[in-house]
PDB file of C-alpha atoms in Angstrom:
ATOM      1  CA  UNK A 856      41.766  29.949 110.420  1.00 48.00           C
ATOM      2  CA  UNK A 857      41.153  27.277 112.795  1.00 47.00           C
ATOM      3  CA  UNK A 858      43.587  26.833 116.062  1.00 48.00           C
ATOM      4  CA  UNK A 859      45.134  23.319 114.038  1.00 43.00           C
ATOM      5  CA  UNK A 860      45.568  25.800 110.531  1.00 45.00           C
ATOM      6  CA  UNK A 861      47.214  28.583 112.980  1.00 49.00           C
ATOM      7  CA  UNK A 862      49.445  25.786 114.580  1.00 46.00           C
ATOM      8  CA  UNK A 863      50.199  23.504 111.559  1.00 44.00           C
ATOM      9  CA  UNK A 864      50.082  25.713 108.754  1.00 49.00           C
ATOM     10  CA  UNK A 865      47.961  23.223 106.281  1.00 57.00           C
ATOM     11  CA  UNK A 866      45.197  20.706 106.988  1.00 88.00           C
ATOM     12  CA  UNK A 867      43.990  17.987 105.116  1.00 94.00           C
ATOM     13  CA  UNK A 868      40.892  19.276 102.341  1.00 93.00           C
ATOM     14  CA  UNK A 869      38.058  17.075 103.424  1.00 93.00           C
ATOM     15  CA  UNK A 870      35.185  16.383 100.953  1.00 93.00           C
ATOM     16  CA  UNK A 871      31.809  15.099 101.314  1.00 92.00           C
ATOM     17  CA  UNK A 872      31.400  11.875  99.021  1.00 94.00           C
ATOM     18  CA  UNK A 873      29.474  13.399  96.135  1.00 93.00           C
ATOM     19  CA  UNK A 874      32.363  15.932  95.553  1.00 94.00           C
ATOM     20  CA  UNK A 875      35.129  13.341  96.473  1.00 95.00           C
ATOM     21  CA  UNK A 876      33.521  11.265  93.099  1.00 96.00           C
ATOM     22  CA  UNK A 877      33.402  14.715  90.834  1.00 96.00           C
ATOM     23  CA  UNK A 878      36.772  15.690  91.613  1.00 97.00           C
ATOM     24  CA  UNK A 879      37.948  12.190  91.042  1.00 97.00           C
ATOM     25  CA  UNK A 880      35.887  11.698  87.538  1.00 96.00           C
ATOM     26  CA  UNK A 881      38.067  14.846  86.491  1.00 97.00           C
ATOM     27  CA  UNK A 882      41.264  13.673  88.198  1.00 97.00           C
ATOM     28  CA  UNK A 883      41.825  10.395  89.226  1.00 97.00           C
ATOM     29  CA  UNK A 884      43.090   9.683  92.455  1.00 97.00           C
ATOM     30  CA  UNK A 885      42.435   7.128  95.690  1.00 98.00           C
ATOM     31  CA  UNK A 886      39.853   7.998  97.839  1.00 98.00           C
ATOM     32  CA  UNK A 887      40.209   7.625 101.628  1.00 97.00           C
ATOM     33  CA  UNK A 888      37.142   7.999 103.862  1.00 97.00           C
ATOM     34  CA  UNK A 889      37.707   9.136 107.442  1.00 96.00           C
ATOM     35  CA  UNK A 890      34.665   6.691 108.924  1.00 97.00           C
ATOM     36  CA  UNK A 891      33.680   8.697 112.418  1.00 95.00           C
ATOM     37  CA  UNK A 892      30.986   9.260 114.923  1.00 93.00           C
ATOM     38  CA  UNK A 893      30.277  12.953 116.977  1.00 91.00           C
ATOM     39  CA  UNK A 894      31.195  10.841 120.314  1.00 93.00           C
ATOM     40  CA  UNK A 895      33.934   9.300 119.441  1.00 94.00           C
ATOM     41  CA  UNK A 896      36.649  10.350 121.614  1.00 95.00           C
ATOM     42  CA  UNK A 897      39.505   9.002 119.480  1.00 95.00           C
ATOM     43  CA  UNK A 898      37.797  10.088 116.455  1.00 94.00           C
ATOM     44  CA  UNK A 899      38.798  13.486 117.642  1.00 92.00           C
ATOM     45  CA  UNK A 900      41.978  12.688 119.045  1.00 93.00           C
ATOM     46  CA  UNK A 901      42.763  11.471 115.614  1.00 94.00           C
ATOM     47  CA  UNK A 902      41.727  14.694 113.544  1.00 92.00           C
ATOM     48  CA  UNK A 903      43.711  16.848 116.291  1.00 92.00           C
ATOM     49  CA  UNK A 904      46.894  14.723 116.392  1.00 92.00           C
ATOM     50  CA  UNK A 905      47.433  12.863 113.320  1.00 95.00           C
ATOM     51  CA  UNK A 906      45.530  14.861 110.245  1.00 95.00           C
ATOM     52  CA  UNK A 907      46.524  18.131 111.408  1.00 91.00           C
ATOM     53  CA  UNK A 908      50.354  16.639 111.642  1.00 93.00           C
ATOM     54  CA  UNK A 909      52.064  19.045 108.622  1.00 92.00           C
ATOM     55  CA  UNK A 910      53.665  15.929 106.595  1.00 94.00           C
ATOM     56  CA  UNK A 911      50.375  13.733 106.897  1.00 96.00           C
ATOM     57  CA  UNK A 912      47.973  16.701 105.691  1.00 95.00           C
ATOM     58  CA  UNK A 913      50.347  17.234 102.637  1.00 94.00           C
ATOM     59  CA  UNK A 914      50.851  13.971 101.953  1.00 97.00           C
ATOM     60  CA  UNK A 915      46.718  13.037 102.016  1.00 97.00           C
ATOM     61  CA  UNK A 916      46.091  16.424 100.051  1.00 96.00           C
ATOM     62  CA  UNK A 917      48.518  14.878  97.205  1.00 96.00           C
ATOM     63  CA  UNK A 918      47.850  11.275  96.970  1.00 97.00           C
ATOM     64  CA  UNK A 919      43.693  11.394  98.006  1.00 98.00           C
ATOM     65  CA  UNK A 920      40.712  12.984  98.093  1.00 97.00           C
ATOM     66  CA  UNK A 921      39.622  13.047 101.306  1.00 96.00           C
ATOM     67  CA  UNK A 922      36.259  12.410 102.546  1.00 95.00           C
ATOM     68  CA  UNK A 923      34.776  12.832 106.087  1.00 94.00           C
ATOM     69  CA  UNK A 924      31.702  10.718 107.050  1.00 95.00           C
ATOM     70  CA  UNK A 925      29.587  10.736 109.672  1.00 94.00           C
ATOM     71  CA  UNK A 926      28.725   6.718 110.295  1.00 95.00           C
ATOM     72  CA  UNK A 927      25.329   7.977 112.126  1.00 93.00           C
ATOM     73  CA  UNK A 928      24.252  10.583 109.619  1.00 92.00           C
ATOM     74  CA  UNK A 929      20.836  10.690 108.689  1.00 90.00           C
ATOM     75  CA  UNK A 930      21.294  12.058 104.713  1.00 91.00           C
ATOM     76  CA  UNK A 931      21.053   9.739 102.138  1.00 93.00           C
ATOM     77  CA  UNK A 932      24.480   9.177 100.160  1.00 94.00           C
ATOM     78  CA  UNK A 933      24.847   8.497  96.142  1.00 93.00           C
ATOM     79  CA  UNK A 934      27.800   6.446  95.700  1.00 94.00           C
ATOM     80  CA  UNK A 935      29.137   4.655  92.637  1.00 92.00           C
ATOM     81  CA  UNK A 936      26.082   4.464  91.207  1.00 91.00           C
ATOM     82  CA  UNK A 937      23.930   3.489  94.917  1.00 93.00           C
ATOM     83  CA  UNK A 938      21.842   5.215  97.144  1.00 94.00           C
ATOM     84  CA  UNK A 939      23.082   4.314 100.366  1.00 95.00           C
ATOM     85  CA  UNK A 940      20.659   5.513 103.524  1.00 94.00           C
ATOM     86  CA  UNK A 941      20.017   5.320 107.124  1.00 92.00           C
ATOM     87  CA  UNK A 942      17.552   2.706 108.203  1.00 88.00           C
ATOM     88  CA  UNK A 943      16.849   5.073 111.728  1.00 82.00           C
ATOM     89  CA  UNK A 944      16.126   2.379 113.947  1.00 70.00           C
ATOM     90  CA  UNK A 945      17.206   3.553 117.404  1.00 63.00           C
ATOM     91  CA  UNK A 946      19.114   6.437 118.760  1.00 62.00           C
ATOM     92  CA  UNK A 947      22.456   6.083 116.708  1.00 73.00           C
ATOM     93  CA  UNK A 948      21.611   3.749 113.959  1.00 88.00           C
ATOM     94  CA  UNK A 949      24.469   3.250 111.338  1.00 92.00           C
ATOM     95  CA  UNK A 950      24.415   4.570 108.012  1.00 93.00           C
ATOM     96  CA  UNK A 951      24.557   1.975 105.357  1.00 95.00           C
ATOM     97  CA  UNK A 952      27.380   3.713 103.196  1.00 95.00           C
ATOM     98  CA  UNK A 953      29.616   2.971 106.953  1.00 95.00           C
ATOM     99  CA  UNK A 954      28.497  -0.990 107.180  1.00 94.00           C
ATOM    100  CA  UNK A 955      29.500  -1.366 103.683  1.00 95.00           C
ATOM    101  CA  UNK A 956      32.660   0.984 103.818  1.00 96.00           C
ATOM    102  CA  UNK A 957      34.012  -1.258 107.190  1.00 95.00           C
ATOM    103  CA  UNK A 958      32.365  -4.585 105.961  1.00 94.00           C
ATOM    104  CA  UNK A 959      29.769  -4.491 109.287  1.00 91.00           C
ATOM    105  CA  UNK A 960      33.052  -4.404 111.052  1.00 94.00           C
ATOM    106  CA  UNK A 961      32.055  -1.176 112.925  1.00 93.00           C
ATOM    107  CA  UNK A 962      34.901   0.564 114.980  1.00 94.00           C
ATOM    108  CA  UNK A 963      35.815   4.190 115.287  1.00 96.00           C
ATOM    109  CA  UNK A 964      38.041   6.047 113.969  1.00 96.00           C
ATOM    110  CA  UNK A 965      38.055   3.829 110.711  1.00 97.00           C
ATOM    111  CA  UNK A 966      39.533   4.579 107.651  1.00 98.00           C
ATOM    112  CA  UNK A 967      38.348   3.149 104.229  1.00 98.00           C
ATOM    113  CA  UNK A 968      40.515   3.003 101.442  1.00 98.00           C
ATOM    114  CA  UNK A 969      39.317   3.117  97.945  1.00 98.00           C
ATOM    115  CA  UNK A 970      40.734   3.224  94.422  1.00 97.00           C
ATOM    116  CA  UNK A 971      40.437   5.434  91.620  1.00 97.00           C
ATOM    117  CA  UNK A 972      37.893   3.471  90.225  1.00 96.00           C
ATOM    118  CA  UNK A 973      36.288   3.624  93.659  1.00 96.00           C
ATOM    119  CA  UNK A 974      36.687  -0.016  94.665  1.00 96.00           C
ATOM    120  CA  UNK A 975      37.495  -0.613  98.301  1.00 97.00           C
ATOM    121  CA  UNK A 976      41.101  -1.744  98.913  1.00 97.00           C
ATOM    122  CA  UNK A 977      40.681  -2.297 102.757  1.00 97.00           C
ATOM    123  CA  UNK A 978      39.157  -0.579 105.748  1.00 97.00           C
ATOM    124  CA  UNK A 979      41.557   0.345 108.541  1.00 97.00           C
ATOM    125  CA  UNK A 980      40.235   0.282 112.141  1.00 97.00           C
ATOM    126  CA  UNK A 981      41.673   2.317 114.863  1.00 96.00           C
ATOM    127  CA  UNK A 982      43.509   5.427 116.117  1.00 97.00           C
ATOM    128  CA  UNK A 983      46.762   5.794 114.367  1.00 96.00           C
ATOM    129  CA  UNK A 984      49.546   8.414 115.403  1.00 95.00           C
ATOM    130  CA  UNK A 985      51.574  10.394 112.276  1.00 96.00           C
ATOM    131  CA  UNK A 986      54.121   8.285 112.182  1.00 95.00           C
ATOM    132  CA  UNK A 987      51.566   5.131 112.618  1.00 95.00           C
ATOM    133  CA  UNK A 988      49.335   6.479 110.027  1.00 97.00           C
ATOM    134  CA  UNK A 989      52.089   7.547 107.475  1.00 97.00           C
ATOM    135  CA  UNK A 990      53.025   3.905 106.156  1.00 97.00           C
ATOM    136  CA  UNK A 991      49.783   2.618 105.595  1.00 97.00           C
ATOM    137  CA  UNK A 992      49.005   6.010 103.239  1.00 98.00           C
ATOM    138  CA  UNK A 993      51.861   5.412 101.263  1.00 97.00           C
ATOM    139  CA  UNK A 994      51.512   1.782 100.949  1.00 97.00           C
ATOM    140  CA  UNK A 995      48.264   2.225  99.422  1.00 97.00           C
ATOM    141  CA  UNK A 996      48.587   5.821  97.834  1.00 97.00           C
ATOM    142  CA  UNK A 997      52.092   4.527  96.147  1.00 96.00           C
ATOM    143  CA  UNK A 998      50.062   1.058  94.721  1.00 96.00           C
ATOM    144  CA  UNK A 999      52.693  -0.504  96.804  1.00 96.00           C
ATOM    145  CA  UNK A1000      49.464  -3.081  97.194  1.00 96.00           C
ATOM    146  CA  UNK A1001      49.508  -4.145  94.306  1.00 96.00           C
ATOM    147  CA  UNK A1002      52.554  -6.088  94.599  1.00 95.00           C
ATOM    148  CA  UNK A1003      54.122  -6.322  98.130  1.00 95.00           C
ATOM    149  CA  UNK A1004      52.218  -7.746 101.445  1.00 95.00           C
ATOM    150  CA  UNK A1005      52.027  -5.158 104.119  1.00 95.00           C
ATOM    151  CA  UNK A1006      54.043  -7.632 106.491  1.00 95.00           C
ATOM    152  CA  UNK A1007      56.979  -7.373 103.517  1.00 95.00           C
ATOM    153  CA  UNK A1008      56.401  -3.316 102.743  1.00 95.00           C
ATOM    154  CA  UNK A1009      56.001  -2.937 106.625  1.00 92.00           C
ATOM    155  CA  UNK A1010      59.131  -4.671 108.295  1.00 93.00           C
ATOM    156  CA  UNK A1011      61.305  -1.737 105.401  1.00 90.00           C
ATOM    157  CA  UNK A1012      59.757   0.678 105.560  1.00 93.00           C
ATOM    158  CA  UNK A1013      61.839   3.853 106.783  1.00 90.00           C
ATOM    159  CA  UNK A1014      59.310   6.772 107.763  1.00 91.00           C
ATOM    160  CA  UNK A1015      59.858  10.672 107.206  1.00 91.00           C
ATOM    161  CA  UNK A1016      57.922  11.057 110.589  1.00 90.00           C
ATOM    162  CA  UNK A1017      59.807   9.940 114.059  1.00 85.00           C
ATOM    163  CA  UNK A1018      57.704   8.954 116.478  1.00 79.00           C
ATOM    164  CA  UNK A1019      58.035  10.590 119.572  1.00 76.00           C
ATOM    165  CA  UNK A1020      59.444   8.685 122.977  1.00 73.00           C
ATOM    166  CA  UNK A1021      57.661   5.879 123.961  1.00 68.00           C
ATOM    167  CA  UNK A1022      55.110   5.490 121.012  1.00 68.00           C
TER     168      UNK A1022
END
């Protein structure tokens, strides 16, 4: 067990994108893809603090299959139907499933939400806390998207997770 399965007692089941798509051709579910780079300092802060947060792991696990991708990997990547590759021009060149996943918007930690039809819904940039992180999951695992704004699902929204002092 790792020190966060030892501390939390369950961790979100990360997928690469191939299985993510098997599991979901079986079972339908949203996808969310946990854009990241080996530097990024909030990247890790992010898988320490937030996914390994008890509520947040379970609530991922339920709702999504999650996928983990390396923006700067070198391996090519079938998805929906598209090789997607890395060009490899210069030291950390970006993978071309990332620029379309973030719309060329590149920032890390990102997260990329997709459908169960694998569609992208939106790409969220940035670090985000548990109880940060916890509405956006729910307003697109719930399909509260599909007919509230986030300003309107936002400003009610009453979150299982407190955040702690001065967050």
């Amino acid at each position: 067990k790792s020190p966060a399965q030892k501390k939390y007692g369950t961790l979100v089941n990360w997928y690469d994108i191939e299985k993510a798509q098997e599991l979901n051709n079986q079972k339908p579910k949203k996808i969310l893809i946990d854009v990241y780079t080996n530097w990024c300092v909030w990247c890790k802060r992010m898988d320490k603090r937030t996914f390994s947060h008890p509520k947040i792991a379970e609530y991922i696990n339920e709702n999504y299959y999650a996928v983990k991708f390396d923006a700067e990997s070198t391996e090519p990547v079938a998805f929906n139907g598209n090789t997607f590759k890395n060009p490899g021009q210069g030291s950390s060149s970006t993978h071309q499933l990332a620029v379309a996943l973030l719309q060329g918007k590149l920032s890390y930690p990102s997260i990329a939400y997709l459908n169960e039809n694998l569609q992208l819904l939106s790409p969220v940039p940035g670090f985000y806390t548990p109880a940060k992180i916890e509405p956006i999951l729910k307003y697109f695992g719930e399909d509260v998207y599909k007919n509230k704004s986030w300003k309107e699902f936002q400003a009610n929204f009453e979150g299982e997770i407190k955040a702690p002092k001065g967050e």
